[in-house]
């Protein structure tokens, strides 16, 4: 498959614990190219919008509160088969089920505070990349 992209967020819990550097290192070592990146703090409204698909879920409010509780790093990663390969690198959503050596196994604190987000499809990767980055902020579009 040709080079494609995925969107990752290193979440506030991982930021607070000082895990940004080690997580970015794992991403690099696994062969992903970072083509856009920013350190920001989401507003409540932005977190609500990003996770709108989960609006009906019982954990939605808590997730929004957590995701807007401190700085995050958002990045677009490029690689052949990026979405699937990144989901393998981060491991299962619930860190209790994540394989040894995955980002979530190493750095997640709980199901909600699971260290990182990764897109679940090519279509959502493009939508999520557009949520965080203007085309002028993507080095593949310069
Ligand atoms: P993420 O990949 O960012 O996508 C949605 C997030 O919702 C997920 O990671 C978890 O942080 C969170 N999440 C999913 N399921 C639950 C749950 N059952 N309880 C609490 N948080 C959840």
Tab-separated table of C-alpha atoms and ligand atoms in Angstrom:
chain	number	residue	atom	x	y	z
A	1	UNK	CA	0.000	0.000	0.000
A	2	UNK	CA	1.242	3.499	-0.781
A	3	UNK	CA	2.368	5.883	1.950
A	4	UNK	CA	-0.588	7.078	3.968
A	5	UNK	CA	-1.169	8.933	7.210
A	6	UNK	CA	-2.536	8.451	10.693
A	7	UNK	CA	-3.248	11.009	13.393
A	8	UNK	CA	-1.934	10.522	16.884
A	9	UNK	CA	-2.532	12.420	20.100
A	10	UNK	CA	-0.225	11.979	23.062
A	11	UNK	CA	-2.733	12.563	25.847
A	12	UNK	CA	-2.518	14.821	28.942
A	13	UNK	CA	-1.677	11.937	31.313
A	14	UNK	CA	1.372	10.956	29.256
A	15	UNK	CA	2.414	14.615	29.013
A	16	UNK	CA	2.187	15.024	32.808
A	17	UNK	CA	4.258	11.884	33.361
A	18	UNK	CA	7.038	13.110	31.025
A	19	UNK	CA	6.412	10.428	28.392
A	20	UNK	CA	6.313	12.657	25.294
A	21	UNK	CA	9.974	12.041	24.413
A	22	UNK	CA	9.962	8.236	24.872
A	23	UNK	CA	6.695	7.901	22.915
A	24	UNK	CA	7.972	10.021	20.007
A	25	UNK	CA	11.132	7.919	20.048
A	26	UNK	CA	9.086	4.711	19.716
A	27	UNK	CA	7.177	6.279	16.826
A	28	UNK	CA	10.439	7.176	15.063
A	29	UNK	CA	12.033	3.790	15.733
A	30	UNK	CA	8.991	2.074	14.223
A	31	UNK	CA	9.586	3.903	10.920
A	32	UNK	CA	6.893	6.578	11.010
A	33	UNK	CA	7.743	9.992	9.599
A	34	UNK	CA	6.318	12.929	11.562
A	35	UNK	CA	4.999	15.313	8.915
A	36	UNK	CA	3.177	17.739	11.276
A	37	UNK	CA	3.217	18.209	15.036
A	38	UNK	CA	1.989	20.650	17.710
A	39	UNK	CA	1.809	20.955	21.491
A	40	UNK	CA	-1.529	22.478	22.477
A	41	UNK	CA	-4.219	22.416	25.160
A	42	UNK	CA	-7.691	21.557	23.870
A	43	UNK	CA	-10.672	23.615	25.012
A	44	UNK	CA	-13.701	21.705	26.315
A	45	UNK	CA	-15.472	22.485	23.052
A	46	UNK	CA	-12.584	21.178	20.925
A	47	UNK	CA	-12.412	17.942	22.944
A	48	UNK	CA	-16.200	17.546	22.620
A	49	UNK	CA	-15.934	18.021	18.872
A	50	UNK	CA	-12.986	15.658	18.393
A	51	UNK	CA	-14.732	12.864	20.316
A	52	UNK	CA	-18.270	13.676	19.060
A	53	UNK	CA	-18.659	10.099	17.793
A	54	UNK	CA	-18.638	8.952	21.448
A	55	UNK	CA	-21.247	11.512	22.581
A	56	UNK	CA	-23.783	8.853	23.613
A	57	UNK	CA	-21.263	6.783	25.582
A	58	UNK	CA	-21.249	6.830	29.394
A	59	UNK	CA	-17.563	7.818	29.464
A	60	UNK	CA	-17.948	10.807	27.098
A	61	UNK	CA	-18.086	13.611	29.678
A	62	UNK	CA	-15.189	12.227	31.645
A	63	UNK	CA	-13.144	11.691	28.455
A	64	UNK	CA	-13.760	15.291	27.355
A	65	UNK	CA	-12.765	16.592	30.789
A	66	UNK	CA	-9.584	14.523	30.758
A	67	UNK	CA	-8.613	15.427	27.191
A	68	UNK	CA	-8.963	19.143	27.957
A	69	UNK	CA	-7.190	18.898	31.334
A	70	UNK	CA	-3.674	19.693	30.096
A	71	UNK	CA	-1.306	19.839	27.131
A	72	UNK	CA	-1.406	17.234	24.373
A	73	UNK	CA	0.838	16.576	21.400
A	74	UNK	CA	-1.004	16.070	18.118
A	75	UNK	CA	0.966	14.711	15.168
A	76	UNK	CA	0.409	13.394	11.664
A	77	UNK	CA	2.452	10.271	11.005
A	78	UNK	CA	3.260	8.990	7.539
A	79	UNK	CA	4.205	5.438	6.638
A	80	UNK	CA	3.152	2.643	4.361
A	81	UNK	CA	0.025	1.137	5.975
A	82	UNK	CA	0.150	3.863	8.657
A	83	UNK	CA	-3.257	3.342	10.314
A	84	UNK	CA	-2.923	-0.397	10.841
A	85	UNK	CA	0.780	-0.329	11.728
A	86	UNK	CA	0.277	2.444	14.256
A	87	UNK	CA	-2.613	0.608	15.910
A	88	UNK	CA	-0.267	-2.362	16.288
A	89	UNK	CA	2.423	-0.133	17.793
A	90	UNK	CA	0.061	1.439	20.352
A	91	UNK	CA	-1.759	-1.769	21.354
A	92	UNK	CA	-5.326	-2.346	22.558
A	93	UNK	CA	-7.476	0.573	23.765
A	94	UNK	CA	-7.559	-0.957	27.227
A	95	UNK	CA	-3.927	-1.196	28.367
A	96	UNK	CA	-4.772	-4.327	30.360
A	97	UNK	CA	-5.292	-6.062	26.996
A	98	UNK	CA	-2.342	-4.404	25.215
A	99	UNK	CA	0.572	-6.575	24.150
A	100	UNK	CA	3.956	-6.253	25.842
A	101	UNK	CA	6.179	-3.660	24.184
A	102	UNK	CA	3.314	-1.521	22.874
A	103	UNK	CA	3.046	2.178	23.704
A	104	UNK	CA	-0.108	1.720	25.778
A	105	UNK	CA	1.310	-1.242	27.681
A	106	UNK	CA	4.346	0.848	28.595
A	107	UNK	CA	2.819	4.247	29.216
A	108	UNK	CA	-0.974	4.056	29.766
A	109	UNK	CA	-2.390	4.666	33.239
A	110	UNK	CA	-5.934	3.344	32.591
A	111	UNK	CA	-8.494	2.752	29.836
A	112	UNK	CA	-9.365	6.447	29.762
A	113	UNK	CA	-5.817	7.671	30.343
A	114	UNK	CA	-4.448	5.331	27.692
A	115	UNK	CA	-1.432	7.476	26.696
A	116	UNK	CA	-2.179	7.879	22.986
A	117	UNK	CA	-4.918	8.062	20.386
A	118	UNK	CA	-4.552	6.584	16.903
A	119	UNK	CA	-6.941	6.910	13.940
A	120	UNK	CA	-9.051	3.837	13.167
A	121	UNK	CA	-9.336	4.205	9.360
A	122	UNK	CA	-7.748	6.088	6.466
A	123	UNK	CA	-10.879	8.206	6.143
A	124	UNK	CA	-10.860	9.194	9.825
A	125	UNK	CA	-7.104	9.837	9.687
A	126	UNK	CA	-7.689	12.511	7.029
A	127	UNK	CA	-10.592	14.037	8.996
A	128	UNK	CA	-8.604	14.027	12.245
A	129	UNK	CA	-5.515	15.481	10.529
A	130	UNK	CA	-7.708	18.299	9.185
A	131	UNK	CA	-9.112	18.850	12.697
A	132	UNK	CA	-5.662	19.740	14.037
A	133	UNK	CA	-3.692	21.010	11.054
A	134	UNK	CA	-4.127	23.456	8.199
A	135	UNK	CA	-2.662	22.177	4.938
A	136	UNK	CA	0.027	24.867	5.301
A	137	UNK	CA	1.165	23.170	8.550
A	138	UNK	CA	1.712	19.773	6.883
A	139	UNK	CA	5.183	19.313	5.448
A	140	UNK	CA	3.766	16.911	2.833
A	141	UNK	CA	1.612	19.742	1.483
A	142	UNK	CA	4.312	22.451	1.401
B	1	LIG	P1	-8.996	6.779	21.925
B	1	LIG	O1	-8.231	5.916	20.992
B	1	LIG	O2	-8.551	8.176	22.124
B	1	LIG	O3	-10.533	6.803	21.437
B	1	LIG	C1	-11.610	7.018	22.313
B	1	LIG	C2	-11.198	7.020	23.734
B	1	LIG	O4	-12.238	6.797	24.665
B	1	LIG	C3	-10.255	5.840	23.989
B	1	LIG	O5	-9.020	6.062	23.368
B	1	LIG	C4	-10.232	5.791	25.489
B	1	LIG	O6	-9.356	6.751	26.045
B	1	LIG	C5	-11.663	6.189	25.806
B	1	LIG	N1	-12.493	5.028	26.127
B	1	LIG	C6	-12.897	4.051	25.312
B	1	LIG	N2	-13.671	3.164	25.967
B	1	LIG	C7	-13.761	3.616	27.239
B	1	LIG	C8	-14.426	3.148	28.406
B	1	LIG	N3	-15.160	2.032	28.381
B	1	LIG	N4	-14.282	3.853	29.547
B	1	LIG	C9	-13.545	4.984	29.566
B	1	LIG	N5	-12.900	5.486	28.477
B	1	LIG	C10	-13.005	4.803	27.334
